[in-house]
Coordinates of C-alpha atoms in Angstrom, one line a residue:
A1 CA 151.2 162.9 67.5
A2 CA 152.5 164.1 70.9
A3 CA 151.3 160.9 72.4
A4 CA 152.8 158.9 69.7
A5 CA 156.2 160.6 70.2
A6 CA 155.9 159.6 74.0
V7 CA 155.3 156.0 73.0
A8 CA 158.5 155.9 70.9
S9 CA 160.5 157.7 73.5
Q10 CA 159.9 155.0 76.1
H11 CA 162.8 153.3 74.4
A12 CA 164.7 156.1 72.9
G13 CA 165.3 158.1 76.1
A14 CA 164.8 161.8 77.0
A15 CA 167.1 163.2 74.4
E16 CA 165.5 161.1 71.6
K17 CA 162.1 162.2 72.8
K18 CA 162.9 165.8 71.9
R19 CA 164.1 164.8 68.6
L20 CA 160.9 162.7 68.0
E21 CA 158.7 165.6 68.9
A22 CA 160.6 167.9 66.6
R23 CA 160.4 165.5 63.7
V24 CA 156.6 165.1 64.0
H25 CA 156.1 168.8 64.8
G26 CA 153.9 169.4 61.7
L27 CA 151.7 166.3 62.3
Q28 CA 149.7 167.5 65.3
D29 CA 145.9 167.5 64.8
S30 CA 144.6 171.0 65.4
S31 CA 141.6 173.2 64.6
Q32 CA 144.0 176.0 64.1
A33 CA 144.3 177.3 60.6
S34 CA 148.0 176.7 60.6
S35 CA 147.5 173.0 61.1
G36 CA 150.6 172.8 63.2
L37 CA 152.9 173.9 60.3
H38 CA 155.1 176.9 60.1
V39 CA 153.1 178.8 57.4
K40 CA 153.8 181.7 55.3
E41 CA 150.7 183.9 54.5
K42 CA 149.7 183.3 50.9
P43 CA 146.5 184.6 49.3
G44 CA 144.0 181.8 48.7
A45 CA 146.1 179.2 50.4
R46 CA 144.8 179.2 53.8
G47 CA 141.2 179.0 55.0
V48 CA 140.0 177.5 58.1
L49 CA 140.7 173.7 58.5
P50 CA 137.7 171.7 60.0
P51 CA 139.1 170.1 63.1
E52 CA 137.5 166.7 62.2
E53 CA 139.0 166.6 58.8
C54 CA 141.4 163.7 58.5
A55 CA 142.1 164.0 62.2
E56 CA 142.4 160.1 62.5
L57 CA 144.8 160.0 59.6
R58 CA 147.0 162.7 61.0
V59 CA 147.2 160.8 64.3
A60 CA 148.1 157.6 62.4
V61 CA 150.8 159.3 60.4
G62 CA 152.2 160.9 63.5
Q63 CA 152.3 157.5 65.3
L64 CA 153.8 155.8 62.3
M65 CA 156.6 158.4 61.9
S66 CA 157.4 158.3 65.6
R67 CA 157.7 154.6 65.7
A68 CA 159.7 154.6 62.5
I69 CA 162.2 157.1 64.1
S70 CA 162.2 154.9 67.3
R71 CA 163.3 152.0 65.0
L72 CA 166.1 154.0 63.3
L73 CA 167.4 155.3 66.7
G74 CA 168.8 152.0 67.6
V75 CA 166.6 148.9 67.6
D76 CA 169.7 146.8 68.3
E77 CA 169.6 147.8 71.9
M78 CA 165.8 148.0 72.3
P79 CA 163.6 145.3 73.7
V80 CA 161.2 143.8 71.2
N81 CA 158.4 146.3 70.8
P82 CA 155.1 145.2 69.3
L83 CA 154.3 148.9 68.5
L84 CA 157.2 149.1 65.9
P85 CA 155.7 149.7 62.5
S86 CA 155.4 146.7 60.1
P87 CA 155.7 147.0 56.4
A88 CA 152.0 146.3 56.2
E89 CA 151.2 149.2 58.4
I90 CA 153.5 151.5 56.4
K91 CA 151.8 150.5 53.1
T92 CA 148.4 151.1 54.5
T93 CA 149.1 154.5 55.9
M94 CA 150.9 155.7 52.6
G95 CA 148.0 154.1 50.7
K96 CA 145.6 156.4 52.7
L97 CA 147.8 159.4 52.0
K98 CA 148.0 158.5 48.2
A99 CA 144.2 158.0 48.0
M100 CA 143.7 161.5 49.4
I101 CA 146.1 163.1 46.8
A102 CA 144.6 161.2 44.0
K103 CA 141.1 162.6 44.7
P104 CA 141.9 166.0 46.3
E105 CA 138.5 167.7 45.9
P106 CA 137.1 167.1 49.3
Y107 CA 140.1 168.2 51.2
S108 CA 141.4 171.7 52.2
K109 CA 144.9 172.8 50.9
H110 CA 146.2 172.4 54.5
T111 CA 145.4 168.8 54.5
L112 CA 146.7 168.1 51.0
A113 CA 150.0 170.0 51.8
L114 CA 150.3 167.9 55.0
A115 CA 149.6 164.7 53.0
H116 CA 152.4 165.4 50.6
L117 CA 154.7 166.5 53.3
C118 CA 154.1 163.2 55.2
L119 CA 154.7 161.2 52.2
A120 CA 158.0 162.8 51.6
E121 CA 159.0 162.5 55.2
L122 CA 158.1 158.8 55.4
G123 CA 160.1 158.2 52.3
Q124 CA 163.1 160.0 53.8
L125 CA 162.9 158.0 57.0
L126 CA 162.5 154.8 55.5
H127 CA 164.7 155.0 52.3
G128 CA 167.3 157.6 53.2
P129 CA 171.0 156.9 53.9
N130 CA 170.2 155.7 57.5
A131 CA 167.1 153.8 56.9
A132 CA 166.6 150.4 58.4
S133 CA 166.1 147.7 55.8
S134 CA 163.7 145.9 58.1
V135 CA 161.1 148.5 57.6
S136 CA 161.4 148.8 53.9
I137 CA 158.0 149.1 52.1
G138 CA 159.1 147.1 49.1
P139 CA 158.8 147.9 45.5
D140 CA 156.3 150.6 45.8
V141 CA 159.1 153.2 46.5
H142 CA 162.5 151.8 45.5
T143 CA 165.3 152.8 47.8
Q144 CA 167.4 154.4 45.1
A145 CA 164.6 156.5 43.9
W146 CA 163.3 157.7 47.3
A147 CA 164.9 161.2 47.0
S148 CA 163.2 161.9 43.5
V149 CA 159.9 160.8 44.9
A150 CA 160.3 162.9 48.0
R151 CA 161.1 166.0 46.0
K152 CA 157.9 165.6 43.8
H153 CA 155.9 165.4 47.1
L154 CA 157.5 168.4 48.7
I155 CA 157.1 170.5 45.4
R156 CA 153.3 169.6 45.3
S157 CA 153.1 170.3 49.1
L158 CA 154.4 173.8 48.5
S159 CA 152.0 174.4 45.6
Y160 CA 149.2 174.0 48.1
L161 CA 150.8 175.8 51.1
E162 CA 154.2 177.3 51.8
T163 CA 155.7 175.8 55.0
A164 CA 159.1 176.0 56.5
E165 CA 159.3 172.2 56.8
A166 CA 158.7 171.6 53.1
Y167 CA 161.2 174.3 52.0
N168 CA 163.8 173.0 54.4
S169 CA 163.3 169.2 53.5
L170 CA 163.4 170.2 49.7
G171 CA 166.6 172.0 50.2
A172 CA 168.2 169.0 51.8
L173 CA 167.3 166.9 48.8
V174 CA 169.0 169.1 46.3
S175 CA 172.7 168.8 45.6
P176 CA 174.8 171.8 46.9
T177 CA 175.3 173.0 43.4
G178 CA 171.8 172.0 42.1
K179 CA 168.6 173.8 41.6
V180 CA 164.9 172.7 41.8
K181 CA 161.9 174.1 39.9
L182 CA 158.8 174.7 41.9
A183 CA 155.2 174.4 40.6
D184 CA 155.0 178.1 40.2
G185 CA 158.1 178.3 37.9
Q186 CA 160.6 179.4 40.4
V187 CA 164.0 177.9 40.2
L188 CA 165.7 177.9 43.5
T189 CA 169.0 176.8 44.9
P190 CA 169.3 175.1 48.3
R191 CA 170.3 178.3 49.9
Q192 CA 167.2 180.0 48.4
L193 CA 165.0 177.2 49.7
Y194 CA 166.4 177.6 53.2
L195 CA 165.8 181.3 53.1
S196 CA 162.3 180.7 51.9
A197 CA 161.9 178.3 55.0
W198 CA 163.1 181.2 57.2
C199 CA 160.6 183.6 55.6
C200 CA 157.9 181.1 56.6
D201 CA 159.2 181.1 60.2
P202 CA 162.2 183.0 61.5
T203 CA 162.4 180.8 64.5
F204 CA 162.8 177.6 62.5
A205 CA 166.1 176.4 63.7
A206 CA 166.9 174.0 60.8
S207 CA 166.8 176.8 58.3
Y208 CA 169.6 178.6 60.2
F209 CA 171.8 175.4 60.5
N210 CA 171.3 174.5 56.8
L211 CA 172.1 177.9 55.7
S212 CA 175.3 177.7 57.7
C213 CA 176.3 174.6 55.6
T214 CA 175.9 176.5 52.4
L215 CA 178.6 179.0 53.3
K216 CA 182.2 178.8 52.3
P217 CA 184.9 179.5 54.9
G218 CA 184.7 183.3 55.7
E219 CA 181.6 183.8 53.7
S220 CA 178.5 185.7 55.1
L221 CA 175.1 186.2 53.7
T222 CA 172.3 188.8 54.1
M223 CA 169.2 187.6 55.6
P224 CA 165.7 188.7 54.4
D225 CA 165.7 191.1 57.5
R226 CA 168.9 192.6 56.2
K227 CA 171.0 191.2 59.0
I228 CA 174.5 189.9 57.9
M229 CA 175.3 186.6 59.4
N230 CA 178.3 184.2 59.0
A231 CA 178.3 180.4 59.7
T232 CA 179.0 180.9 63.4
A233 CA 176.1 183.5 63.9
L234 CA 173.7 181.1 62.0
L235 CA 174.6 178.2 64.2
L236 CA 174.2 180.2 67.3
K237 CA 170.7 181.1 66.2
A238 CA 169.9 177.5 65.5
I239 CA 170.9 176.6 69.1
Q240 CA 168.8 179.5 70.4
Y241 CA 165.6 178.1 68.7
N242 CA 166.5 174.5 69.4
H243 CA 168.6 173.8 72.5
D244 CA 169.0 170.1 71.6
Y245 CA 170.4 170.6 68.0
T246 CA 173.1 167.9 67.9
D247 CA 174.6 169.0 64.6
A248 CA 174.6 172.7 65.4
Y249 CA 176.8 172.0 68.6
Y250 CA 179.0 169.7 66.7
N251 CA 179.6 172.2 63.8
L252 CA 180.1 175.0 66.2
A253 CA 182.9 173.0 67.9
L254 CA 184.5 172.2 64.6
G255 CA 184.6 175.9 63.8
L256 CA 186.6 176.9 67.0
P257 CA 190.3 177.3 66.1
S258 CA 191.7 175.5 69.1
T259 CA 190.8 173.4 72.3
A260 CA 191.5 176.6 74.4
A261 CA 189.1 178.7 72.2
T262 CA 185.6 179.6 73.6
I263 CA 182.3 180.9 72.2
T264 CA 179.5 182.5 74.1
L265 CA 176.1 181.1 73.2
L266 CA 173.1 183.5 72.9
D267 CA 171.8 182.3 76.3
G268 CA 175.0 183.2 78.0
R269 CA 176.7 179.9 78.2
V270 CA 180.6 179.9 77.5
M271 CA 181.6 176.8 75.7
N272 CA 184.9 175.4 74.5
K273 CA 185.3 172.4 72.0
K274 CA 185.1 169.9 74.8
K275 CA 181.8 171.4 76.3
L276 CA 180.3 171.6 72.7
Y277 CA 181.0 167.9 71.9
I278 CA 179.5 167.0 75.3
E279 CA 176.4 169.0 74.4
A280 CA 176.2 167.2 71.0
Q281 CA 176.5 163.9 72.8
R282 CA 173.8 164.8 75.3
C283 CA 171.4 165.6 72.4
N284 CA 172.2 162.4 70.6
P285 CA 173.9 159.8 72.8
R286 CA 174.4 157.6 69.7
F287 CA 176.4 160.2 67.7
G288 CA 179.7 158.4 67.2
K289 CA 181.6 161.4 65.8
A290 CA 180.9 163.4 69.0
Y291 CA 182.7 160.8 71.0
N292 CA 185.7 160.6 68.7
N293 CA 186.0 164.4 68.6
L294 CA 185.5 164.8 72.2
K295 CA 188.6 162.5 72.7
N296 CA 190.6 164.8 70.4
A297 CA 189.7 167.7 72.6
L298 CA 191.0 166.2 75.7
A299 CA 194.5 166.8 77.1
P300 CA 196.7 163.6 77.7
G301 CA 195.4 161.8 80.7
E302 CA 192.3 163.9 80.8
T303 CA 188.8 162.4 81.2
A304 CA 185.4 163.8 80.1
T305 CA 182.3 163.8 82.2
L306 CA 179.2 163.2 79.9
A307 CA 175.8 164.6 80.5
D308 CA 174.5 161.2 81.8
G309 CA 177.2 161.3 84.6
R310 CA 179.6 158.8 83.0
T311 CA 183.3 159.7 83.2
L312 CA 185.3 158.3 80.3
D313 CA 188.9 158.4 79.2
A314 CA 190.2 158.6 75.7
K315 CA 190.1 154.9 75.1
E316 CA 186.5 154.5 76.5
L317 CA 185.3 157.4 74.4
L318 CA 186.7 155.8 71.1
I319 CA 185.1 152.4 72.1
E320 CA 181.8 154.3 72.2
A321 CA 182.5 156.0 69.0
V322 CA 183.1 152.8 67.1
H323 CA 180.1 151.1 68.7
Y324 CA 177.7 153.8 67.6
D325 CA 179.4 154.4 64.3
P326 CA 181.0 151.1 63.0
N327 CA 182.1 152.8 59.8
L328 CA 184.0 155.7 61.4
A329 CA 187.5 155.1 60.1
V330 CA 189.2 157.8 62.1
A331 CA 187.8 156.4 65.3
Y332 CA 189.5 153.1 64.7
C333 CA 192.7 154.7 63.8
N334 CA 192.6 156.8 67.1
L335 CA 191.8 153.9 69.0
A336 CA 194.8 152.1 67.7
G337 CA 196.9 155.2 68.6
V338 CA 195.9 155.1 72.3
L339 CA 196.9 151.5 72.6
G340 CA 200.3 150.2 73.6
L341 CA 202.4 148.4 70.8
R342 CA 201.0 144.9 71.8
E343 CA 198.0 146.0 73.7
T344 CA 194.5 144.8 73.0
V345 CA 191.0 146.3 73.5
R346 CA 187.6 144.6 73.8
L347 CA 184.9 146.4 72.0
R348 CA 181.3 146.6 73.1
D349 CA 180.4 143.8 70.7
G350 CA 182.9 141.5 72.6
K351 CA 185.5 141.5 69.7
V352 CA 189.1 141.8 70.9
M353 CA 191.3 143.8 68.6
D354 CA 195.1 144.8 68.6
R355 CA 196.6 147.8 66.9
K356 CA 197.2 145.9 63.6
S357 CA 193.5 144.7 63.4
L358 CA 192.4 148.3 64.2
F359 CA 194.4 149.7 61.4
L360 CA 193.2 147.1 59.0
R361 CA 189.7 148.0 60.1
T362 CA 190.5 151.7 59.4
I363 CA 191.4 150.8 55.8
E364 CA 188.5 148.6 55.3
T365 CA 186.1 151.4 56.4
D366 CA 187.8 154.1 54.3
P367 CA 190.0 152.6 51.6
K368 CA 190.8 156.1 50.2
W369 CA 192.2 157.5 53.5
P370 CA 196.0 157.5 53.3
N371 CA 196.6 157.6 57.1
G372 CA 195.3 153.9 57.5
Y373 CA 197.9 152.5 55.1
H374 CA 200.6 154.9 56.6
F375 CA 200.0 154.0 60.2
L376 CA 199.7 150.2 59.5
A377 CA 203.1 150.3 57.8
E378 CA 204.6 152.3 60.7
H379 CA 203.1 149.7 63.2
L380 CA 204.7 146.8 61.3
Q381 CA 208.0 148.6 61.4
Q382 CA 207.8 149.2 65.1
T383 CA 207.0 145.6 65.8
G384 CA 209.9 144.4 63.6
E385 CA 207.7 143.0 60.9
H386 CA 209.6 144.9 58.1
W387 CA 209.1 142.0 55.5
A388 CA 205.8 140.9 56.8
T389 CA 202.7 140.9 54.4
V390 CA 199.1 141.7 55.4
I391 CA 196.1 140.9 53.5
V392 CA 194.2 144.1 52.3
F393 CA 191.1 143.4 50.4
G394 CA 192.4 140.0 49.4
W395 CA 195.8 141.3 48.3
P396 CA 199.1 140.8 50.1
M397 CA 200.9 144.1 50.9
T398 CA 204.3 144.6 52.4
V399 CA 205.4 147.7 54.3
A400 CA 206.8 149.2 51.1
C401 CA 203.4 148.6 49.3
L402 CA 201.5 150.2 52.1
N403 CA 203.7 153.3 52.1
K404 CA 203.4 153.6 48.4
R405 CA 199.6 153.4 48.6
A406 CA 199.5 156.0 51.3
Q407 CA 201.7 158.5 49.2
M408 CA 199.5 157.9 46.1
L409 CA 196.3 158.6 48.0
T410 CA 198.0 161.8 49.6
W411 CA 198.8 163.0 46.1
A412 CA 195.2 162.4 45.0
E413 CA 193.9 164.4 48.0
D414 CA 196.3 167.4 47.2
L415 CA 195.2 167.3 43.6
N416 CA 191.5 167.4 44.5
R417 CA 192.1 170.2 47.0
Y418 CA 193.9 172.1 44.2
K419 CA 191.1 171.6 41.8
T420 CA 188.6 172.7 44.4
S421 CA 190.5 175.9 45.2
V422 CA 190.7 176.9 41.6

């Protein structure tokens, strides 16, 4: 599996390589009883795994997942790679896994737990929100049902062996207010699932990160070792155990009250918002939100030097943001904001856009965000187009209509916040 991660990383780069290795962590062939998984001791659930048992299958699954991740990391900028998985390969590998679990008698609990975990992860990679349609495996696992199928495999995996990976992945598939029933009858919330992952391995970074996401502002929780931790403390621990945790750096930056505020990481580094967003971008150079928020952390006229050595100003950062996240409405709005009244900008795909087209794109990507309508109306007034009409979703709208729409959406947002608070 380590070799497979290296193959995919030839096109994904150094930062992606670490992400691939982390993703296939539990797929390494080993004669160790732990099978490469973060395992909680459970009577009757372990037993030594023969090193030859399904070794070839494990390597195949590891290679397949690594290559699938490579595909999802940005095939649009990668050269044609004959090693990318085809639908036929995916069907073949999943068929082998399903054959194993259909007749489980010859296999150890470790292998069966791994088989179910791999099926869940493959489904998540290929059918989740960021899956590439070009690697869909067809009607065998329908895109809309992938989460339900993955949950069943993870529950079954845990019935054979308790692993941090399975608990953590299962928690991510349950709604924040939902619960899931395990094979032994336990009914657990996402927070309890993440705590169970922590019990399997207190150094499992994802459990700390996901626990931080379950906390409300100002809330803390008591860990199984009786330590009381808030969201910031949990994120610091996630970074301690995974120095390349993109989302942990990003969320830590979001939690700082101002651009001048700083936080000291557990390795001694002192970081402000700007440095944290640069770290997030270093870990994942394709993370559009990191570019957008980094722009917001800059002072007027300031530039940012990224980990790859590039020095970008506000406009260049926003061009990167919309390139890597074409549906990030706030980035289009911010890009329009840094342009002059009649200035244009060329995006990385070659398209030339002015402020008006950027505001229209803002509305298109997030029709329920009032700022897009408000700033478009403001731009039309600034350019003297008070009575002009623009076509929004096929309907002509005047400045008055745009302002009215913005006002209605703002009221709706306020009402939703009030409902949430009570």
